[in-house]
Short mmCIF file of C-alpha atoms in Angstrom, two decimals:
data_model
loop_
_atom_site.label_atom_id
_atom_site.label_comp_id
_atom_site.label_asym_id
_atom_site.label_seq_id
_atom_site.Cartn_x
_atom_site.Cartn_y
_atom_site.Cartn_z
CA MET P 19 -0.12 -0.32 -0.09
CA THR P 20 3.14 2.22 0.11
CA TYR P 21 4.70 3.69 -2.91
CA HIS P 22 8.49 5.43 -2.80
CA VAL P 23 7.96 7.86 -4.98
CA GLN P 24 10.90 9.92 -6.97
CA PHE P 25 11.45 13.02 -8.69
CA PRO P 26 15.00 12.36 -9.69
CA GLY P 27 15.89 15.98 -11.38
CA LEU P 28 14.78 17.76 -7.88
CA GLY P 29 16.23 15.34 -6.21
CA LEU P 30 13.21 14.98 -4.09
CA GLU P 31 11.79 11.19 -2.99
CA MET P 32 9.52 10.56 -0.71
CA THR P 33 7.62 7.29 0.90
CA ILE P 34 3.42 7.91 0.36
CA ASN P 35 1.19 5.02 1.95
CA ARG P 36 -2.29 4.77 -0.53
CA VAL P 37 -4.60 4.10 3.30
CA ALA P 38 -5.35 7.29 5.81
CA LEU P 39 -7.17 4.91 8.25
CA SER P 40 -8.03 1.55 8.77
CA ILE P 41 -10.84 0.11 11.02
CA GLY P 42 -10.80 -3.56 11.74
CA ASN P 43 -9.86 -4.79 8.26
CA PHE P 44 -11.52 -1.71 6.28
CA ASN P 45 -9.43 0.91 5.16
CA ILE P 46 -10.04 4.47 4.18
CA TYR P 47 -8.12 5.62 1.01
CA TRP P 48 -5.58 8.85 1.06
CA TYR P 49 -7.97 8.93 -2.33
CA GLY P 50 -11.30 9.45 -1.16
CA VAL P 51 -10.21 11.77 1.95
CA ILE P 52 -8.70 14.15 -0.87
CA ILE P 53 -11.83 14.15 -3.23
CA ALA P 54 -13.54 14.91 -0.09
CA ALA P 55 -11.33 17.77 0.78
CA GLY P 56 -11.94 19.34 -2.74
CA MET P 57 -15.38 18.93 -2.14
CA LEU P 58 -15.74 20.22 1.14
CA LEU P 59 -13.68 23.62 0.28
CA ALA P 60 -15.76 24.03 -3.03
CA ILE P 61 -19.20 23.82 -1.01
CA LEU P 62 -17.73 26.10 1.75
CA TYR P 63 -17.36 28.25 -1.51
CA ALA P 64 -20.05 28.04 -2.88
CA PHE P 65 -21.78 28.98 0.05
CA HIS P 66 -20.08 32.06 0.79
CA TYR P 67 -20.78 33.54 -2.02
CA ALA P 68 -24.41 32.35 -3.17
CA ASP P 69 -26.02 35.85 -2.81
CA ASP P 70 -23.40 37.59 -5.17
CA PHE P 71 -25.43 35.03 -7.93
CA GLY P 72 -28.95 36.06 -6.25
CA ILE P 73 -29.11 31.99 -4.79
CA ASN P 74 -30.24 31.05 -1.07
CA SER P 75 -27.98 29.03 0.37
CA ASP P 76 -30.48 26.53 2.47
CA ARG P 77 -32.33 26.09 -0.90
CA LEU P 78 -28.51 25.35 -2.54
CA VAL P 79 -28.03 22.70 0.32
CA ASP P 80 -30.17 20.26 -1.61
CA VAL P 81 -29.29 20.93 -4.63
CA ILE P 82 -25.54 20.23 -3.74
CA LEU P 83 -26.32 17.25 -1.95
CA VAL P 84 -28.12 15.94 -4.95
CA GLY P 85 -25.22 17.63 -7.67
CA ALA P 86 -22.62 15.89 -5.64
CA VAL P 87 -23.72 12.18 -4.74
CA MET P 88 -24.59 11.96 -8.61
CA ALA P 89 -21.57 13.56 -9.74
CA ILE P 90 -19.97 10.85 -7.66
CA VAL P 91 -22.09 7.90 -9.16
CA CYS P 92 -21.53 9.37 -13.19
CA ALA P 93 -18.12 10.16 -12.50
CA ARG P 94 -17.71 6.07 -11.70
CA ILE P 95 -20.54 4.98 -14.27
CA TYR P 96 -18.46 6.88 -16.92
CA TYR P 97 -14.74 5.37 -16.03
CA VAL P 98 -16.71 1.61 -15.59
CA ALA P 99 -18.11 2.05 -19.16
CA PHE P 100 -15.30 3.12 -20.99
CA ALA P 101 -12.57 0.96 -19.25
CA PRO P 102 -10.13 -1.73 -21.15
CA PHE P 103 -10.96 -4.33 -18.69
CA GLU P 104 -13.99 -5.78 -17.76
CA TYR P 105 -14.73 -5.97 -13.81
CA GLU P 106 -14.79 -9.28 -11.93
CA SER P 107 -18.13 -8.50 -9.79
CA LEU P 108 -20.12 -5.17 -9.19
CA TRP P 109 -19.05 -4.57 -5.79
CA ASP P 110 -15.37 -4.56 -7.53
CA MET P 111 -17.34 -1.75 -9.91
CA ILE P 112 -18.95 0.22 -7.18
CA ASP P 113 -15.71 0.42 -5.67
CA ILE P 114 -13.93 3.75 -5.86
CA ARG P 115 -11.81 3.78 -3.12
CA GLN P 116 -8.45 2.46 -5.25
CA GLY P 117 -9.39 5.23 -8.03
CA GLY P 118 -11.22 4.72 -11.15
CA ILE P 119 -13.50 7.94 -11.82
CA ALA P 120 -14.58 10.31 -14.92
CA ILE P 121 -14.00 13.80 -14.48
CA TYR P 122 -16.16 14.96 -17.25
CA GLY P 123 -18.87 11.80 -15.87
CA ALA P 124 -18.34 13.97 -12.46
CA VAL P 125 -19.54 17.16 -14.52
CA ILE P 126 -22.30 15.70 -16.53
CA GLY P 127 -23.79 14.31 -13.56
CA ALA P 128 -23.33 17.05 -11.16
CA PHE P 129 -24.85 19.89 -13.67
CA VAL P 130 -27.91 17.63 -15.33
CA PHE P 131 -28.99 16.25 -11.78
CA GLY P 132 -28.12 19.42 -9.74
CA GLY P 133 -30.16 21.25 -11.95
CA LEU P 134 -33.30 19.03 -11.71
CA MET P 135 -33.16 19.73 -8.13
CA ALA P 136 -32.37 23.56 -8.86
CA LYS P 137 -35.65 23.63 -11.04
CA PHE P 138 -37.78 22.20 -8.24
CA ARG P 139 -36.59 23.88 -5.44
CA LYS P 140 -36.74 27.03 -7.62
CA VAL P 141 -33.44 27.98 -7.28
CA PRO P 142 -32.18 30.19 -10.80
CA ILE P 143 -30.30 27.83 -12.99
CA LEU P 144 -27.60 29.49 -15.68
CA PRO P 145 -26.75 31.77 -12.01
CA LEU P 146 -25.92 28.73 -10.16
CA PHE P 147 -24.73 26.82 -13.03
CA ASP P 148 -21.74 29.76 -13.10
CA LEU P 149 -20.94 29.58 -9.33
CA VAL P 150 -20.79 25.30 -9.17
CA GLY P 151 -18.17 26.15 -12.41
CA ILE P 152 -15.91 27.71 -9.99
CA CYS P 153 -16.48 25.29 -7.26
CA PHE P 154 -15.97 22.31 -10.22
CA LEU P 155 -11.81 23.73 -10.12
CA ILE P 156 -11.50 24.19 -6.98
CA GLY P 157 -12.70 20.23 -6.03
CA GLN P 158 -10.72 19.13 -9.47
CA GLY P 159 -7.42 21.35 -8.22
CA ILE P 160 -7.39 19.45 -5.26
CA GLY P 161 -8.72 16.28 -5.71
CA ARG P 162 -6.77 15.50 -8.32
CA TRP P 163 -4.15 14.91 -6.02
CA GLY P 164 -5.39 11.72 -4.75
CA ASN P 165 -4.08 10.77 -8.35
CA PHE P 166 -0.64 11.37 -7.29
CA VAL P 167 -1.05 9.21 -3.88
CA ASN P 168 -2.54 6.31 -6.22
CA GLN P 169 0.25 6.80 -8.24
CA GLU P 170 -2.48 6.77 -11.19
CA ALA P 171 -3.59 9.50 -14.11
CA PHE P 172 0.63 10.10 -14.87
CA GLY P 173 1.85 10.53 -18.67
CA SER P 174 4.44 9.03 -20.69
CA ASN P 175 8.06 9.53 -20.51
CA THR P 176 9.54 13.29 -19.60
CA THR P 177 13.46 14.65 -19.56
CA LEU P 178 11.84 17.09 -17.66
CA PRO P 179 13.09 17.96 -13.92
CA TRP P 180 10.07 17.05 -12.73
CA GLY P 181 9.64 14.02 -14.53
CA MET P 182 8.43 11.26 -11.29
CA TYR P 183 9.09 7.57 -10.59
CA SER P 184 7.77 4.99 -8.27
CA GLU P 185 7.24 1.55 -8.06
CA GLY P 186 3.38 2.11 -9.55
CA THR P 187 4.66 3.81 -12.84
CA GLN P 188 7.26 1.24 -13.46
CA ALA P 189 4.93 -1.69 -12.97
CA TYR P 190 2.26 0.14 -14.54
CA LEU P 191 4.02 0.75 -17.65
CA ALA P 192 5.58 -2.54 -18.08
CA GLY P 193 2.10 -4.11 -17.94
CA VAL P 194 0.58 -1.71 -20.76
CA GLN P 195 4.03 -1.33 -22.98
CA ALA P 196 2.24 -3.49 -25.69
CA THR P 197 -0.95 -1.89 -26.09
CA LEU P 198 1.14 1.42 -25.99
CA ALA P 199 2.93 0.39 -28.49
CA ALA P 200 0.23 -0.28 -31.30
CA GLN P 201 -1.00 3.08 -30.45
CA GLY P 202 2.66 4.35 -31.48
CA ILE P 203 3.78 5.13 -27.83
CA THR P 204 7.11 4.19 -27.31
CA VAL P 205 7.55 3.85 -23.05
CA ASP P 206 10.70 3.00 -20.71
CA PRO P 207 9.85 1.59 -17.36
CA ALA P 208 12.26 2.29 -15.75
CA MET P 209 12.21 6.04 -16.68
CA PRO P 210 10.41 9.53 -15.39
CA VAL P 211 6.78 9.99 -16.51
CA HIS P 212 4.87 13.40 -17.03
CA PRO P 213 3.13 14.18 -13.54
CA THR P 214 -0.16 14.83 -15.21
CA PHE P 215 -2.29 14.87 -12.31
CA LEU P 216 0.18 18.31 -11.40
CA TYR P 217 -0.01 19.86 -14.29
CA GLU P 218 -3.96 19.27 -14.98
CA SER P 219 -4.32 20.98 -10.30
CA ILE P 220 -2.18 23.63 -11.26
CA TRP P 221 -4.30 23.73 -14.55
CA CYS P 222 -7.80 23.63 -12.32
CA LEU P 223 -6.57 26.24 -9.30
CA VAL P 224 -5.11 29.16 -12.17
CA GLY P 225 -8.70 28.77 -13.62
CA PHE P 226 -10.31 29.13 -10.10
CA ALA P 227 -8.03 32.57 -10.11
CA MET P 228 -9.32 34.12 -13.06
CA LEU P 229 -13.04 33.20 -12.71
CA THR P 230 -13.04 34.23 -8.89
CA LEU P 231 -11.16 37.52 -9.98
CA TYR P 232 -13.82 38.05 -13.11
CA PHE P 233 -17.13 36.59 -11.80
CA LYS P 234 -18.11 40.61 -10.96
CA LYS P 235 -17.56 41.68 -14.33
CA ARG P 236 -20.04 39.12 -15.89
CA HIS P 237 -22.69 40.19 -18.49
CA PHE P 238 -24.72 37.54 -18.73
CA ASN P 239 -26.04 34.44 -16.83
CA GLY P 240 -24.08 31.41 -17.63
CA GLU P 241 -20.90 33.44 -18.90
CA ILE P 242 -18.84 31.86 -16.10
CA PHE P 243 -20.00 28.29 -16.75
CA LEU P 244 -18.94 28.62 -20.42
CA LEU P 245 -15.62 30.09 -19.47
CA TYR P 246 -15.10 27.04 -16.95
CA ILE P 247 -16.17 24.85 -20.30
CA ILE P 248 -13.61 26.29 -21.94
CA TRP P 249 -10.65 26.50 -19.59
CA TYR P 250 -10.99 23.13 -18.59
CA GLY P 251 -11.76 21.62 -21.96
CA LEU P 252 -8.80 23.02 -23.46
CA GLY P 253 -6.27 22.39 -20.44
CA ARG P 254 -7.64 18.37 -20.51
CA PHE P 255 -7.31 18.24 -23.98
CA TRP P 256 -3.92 18.55 -23.95
CA ILE P 257 -3.15 17.24 -20.67
CA GLU P 258 -5.13 14.09 -21.87
CA GLY P 259 -2.91 13.74 -24.85
CA LEU P 260 0.57 13.06 -22.37
CA ARG P 261 -1.36 10.30 -20.68
CA THR P 262 -0.46 6.72 -20.57
CA ASP P 263 -4.05 5.53 -19.06
CA ALA P 264 -6.67 7.48 -21.18
CA LEU P 265 -10.09 5.88 -21.66
CA MET P 266 -10.23 5.15 -25.51
CA LEU P 267 -13.14 5.53 -27.63
CA THR P 268 -11.24 3.41 -30.22
CA ALA P 269 -7.51 2.25 -30.55
CA ASN P 270 -6.47 5.75 -31.48
CA LEU P 271 -9.28 8.31 -30.04
CA ARG P 272 -9.78 9.33 -26.75
CA THR P 273 -12.68 9.58 -25.06
CA SER P 274 -11.62 13.13 -22.91
CA GLN P 275 -10.17 14.68 -25.93
CA LEU P 276 -13.46 14.33 -28.39
CA VAL P 277 -15.65 15.33 -25.35
CA ALA P 278 -13.17 18.28 -24.44
CA LEU P 279 -12.86 19.58 -28.57
CA ILE P 280 -16.87 19.52 -28.65
CA SER P 281 -17.26 20.95 -25.26
CA VAL P 282 -14.75 23.81 -26.35
CA ALA P 283 -16.48 24.59 -29.76
CA ALA P 284 -20.05 24.60 -28.59
CA ALA P 285 -18.95 26.96 -25.64
CA VAL P 286 -17.03 29.56 -27.42
CA VAL P 287 -20.12 29.62 -29.67
CA LEU P 288 -22.45 30.24 -26.84
CA LEU P 289 -20.23 32.80 -25.56
CA VAL P 290 -19.92 35.19 -28.63
CA TYR P 291 -23.28 34.84 -28.79
CA GLY P 292 -24.25 35.53 -25.09
CA LEU P 293 -21.56 38.69 -25.21
CA GLN P 294 -22.86 40.18 -28.66
CA LYS P 295 -26.33 40.12 -27.19
CA SER P 296 -25.53 41.40 -23.88
CA LYS P 297 -23.03 44.22 -25.19
CA GLY P 298 -24.01 47.60 -23.82
CA THR P 299 -26.29 46.43 -20.76
CA THR P 300 -25.26 45.65 -17.35
CA LEU P 301 -26.66 42.70 -15.77
CA MET P 302 -28.38 43.16 -12.70
CA VAL P 303 -28.78 40.68 -10.68
CA PRO P 304 -32.00 39.68 -8.11
CA LEU P 305 -31.69 38.96 -4.64
CA ALA P 306 -32.12 35.83 -2.80
CA VAL P 307 -35.57 35.30 -1.44
CA ALA P 308 -35.60 33.28 1.45
CA ASP P 309 -39.21 32.75 2.33
CA ILE P 310 -40.59 32.48 -1.66
CA LYS P 311 -43.79 30.88 -0.13
CA LYS P 312 -44.61 33.94 1.56
CA GLN P 313 -42.99 36.13 -1.20
CA ALA P 314 -46.41 34.32 -3.55
CA GLN P 315 -48.16 35.34 -1.01
CA ALA P 316 -47.38 38.54 -0.90
CA GLY P 317 -47.93 39.03 -4.52
CA GLU P 318 -47.46 42.94 -5.28
CA ARG P 319 -47.28 44.25 -1.93
CA PHE P 320 -43.37 42.76 -2.29
CA THR P 321 -40.90 43.46 -4.78
CA VAL P 322 -37.45 41.64 -4.97
CA ASP P 323 -34.75 44.11 -5.07
CA SER P 324 -31.64 43.88 -7.53
CA LEU P 325 -27.89 44.78 -7.39
CA PRO P 326 -25.56 45.01 -10.89
CA ALA P 327 -23.20 42.12 -10.82
CA ARG P 328 -20.28 44.38 -10.25
CA ALA P 329 -21.86 45.48 -6.32
CA SER P 330 -19.36 44.06 -3.49
CA HIS P 331 -19.96 40.72 -2.00
CA LYS P 332 -20.28 43.01 0.87
CA GLU P 333 -22.88 45.08 -0.29
CA PHE P 334 -25.24 41.85 -2.07
CA ALA P 335 -24.67 40.02 2.02
CA ALA P 336 -26.19 43.25 3.44
CA ALA P 337 -28.79 44.13 0.98
CA THR P 338 -29.87 40.25 1.18
CA ALA P 339 -30.63 40.67 4.68
CA GLU P 340 -32.55 43.13 4.39
CA MET P 341 -34.84 42.87 1.49
CA ASN P 342 -35.42 39.43 3.58
CA ARG P 343 -35.76 41.01 7.01
CA ARG P 344 -38.50 43.57 5.14
CA LEU P 345 -40.67 40.49 3.50
CA GLU P 346 -40.27 39.00 7.09
CA GLU P 347 -41.88 41.83 8.51
CA LEU P 348 -44.44 41.92 6.21
CA ASP P 349 -48.09 41.72 7.36
CA LEU P 350 -50.04 40.15 5.30
CA THR P 351 -53.41 39.45 8.00
CA GLN P 352 -54.84 42.76 6.94
CA GLN P 353 -53.97 41.86 3.08
CA ASP P 354 -56.15 38.59 3.96
CA GLU P 355 -58.67 39.55 6.03
CA GLN P 356 -59.78 42.51 3.31
CA THR P 357 -59.94 39.73 1.00
CA VAL P 358 -62.32 37.39 3.14
CA ASN P 359 -64.17 40.37 4.45
CA PRO P 360 -64.26 43.35 1.89
CA VAL P 361 -65.75 46.55 2.77
CA GLU P 362 -68.04 48.51 0.32
CA GLU P 363 -68.80 52.11 0.66
CA GLN P 364 -70.85 53.58 -1.46
CA PRO P 365 -70.67 57.40 -2.83
CA ALA P 366 -72.30 60.18 -1.06
CA GLU P 367 -74.12 61.17 -4.43
CA SER P 368 -75.86 57.54 -4.62
CA SER P 369 -77.50 57.86 -1.09
CA GLU P 370 -79.12 60.84 -1.46
CA GLU P 371 -80.18 60.17 -4.77
CA SER P 372 -81.39 56.90 -2.72
CA SER P 373 -83.14 58.82 -0.43
CA GLU P 374 -84.98 61.26 -2.93
CA GLU P 375 -86.01 58.58 -4.84
CA SER P 376 -87.96 56.97 -1.46
CA GLY P 377 -89.43 60.82 -1.02
CA ASP P 378 -91.05 60.32 -4.55
#
């Protein structure tokens, strides 16, 4: 369960144990712990900035729970569907402690099922996708270090100073040497390899930093989500080309590269269209209403406030709290009484006319 990992060009070496904790015969692996840590940080970020996207954090909980669970489920299904080998049992198919999840499967699962829950819980979908796009880069940037602990998701041989070597890389490359040769890739199991997990981690964290700095300047709902698709897709396309354990559609066509290429092309078209359509306008963000039931009952007596997207987080938090305080203090009792027992008042002239007619 341990690997002796070396970076010869940097003079670094370390011993890593894949098992974080053992409870009897059950092992908890660092892979799962690191994935969970990435998800937790992403969730904390989402809750912190929910107001800035007009999203109520209480209803966001349900969306995150469904999205997170289905992200893991779909990531595993995606990997199993394209894995270049057959699993021996159902347990092997669902056991992710030793690795084997596909990020694009997670992205599809999270956005599809999270979007459905958002519609059910009345959370604005496009602003949600914008926020989650940033959060995904946090989870992916941190989660890739689980691949380091497992000594997987690495690339072909390299002479770069940060080339990595371990018993894990050597054993894997020795086992797939013939398969890679058929794809035109020559590897030497005894030589260092590209730490592609590191490349993707850095790529995602840089993307996270850039989108965090930019999201206040967004022009339309969905823009940040499209930028996420473009940024991650570009990085995944070139990084996937270096890997030796990529999921394949055919002998020479990598699944993730095809998905990345199609996703980036579609996102670029939609981004250009969105920017042209929103040119010269300021994106206004309706503030998140906490009690949507009371909002519906209030009708025209309550108006949802808005702020420009460029407003500070402090302004969004304060304005959202003040608006919801106003809704909470709104008295609907008088309105209900008037609806049930309307008071009819007759004009004075009508009363006089009635009196005259009675006199006649």
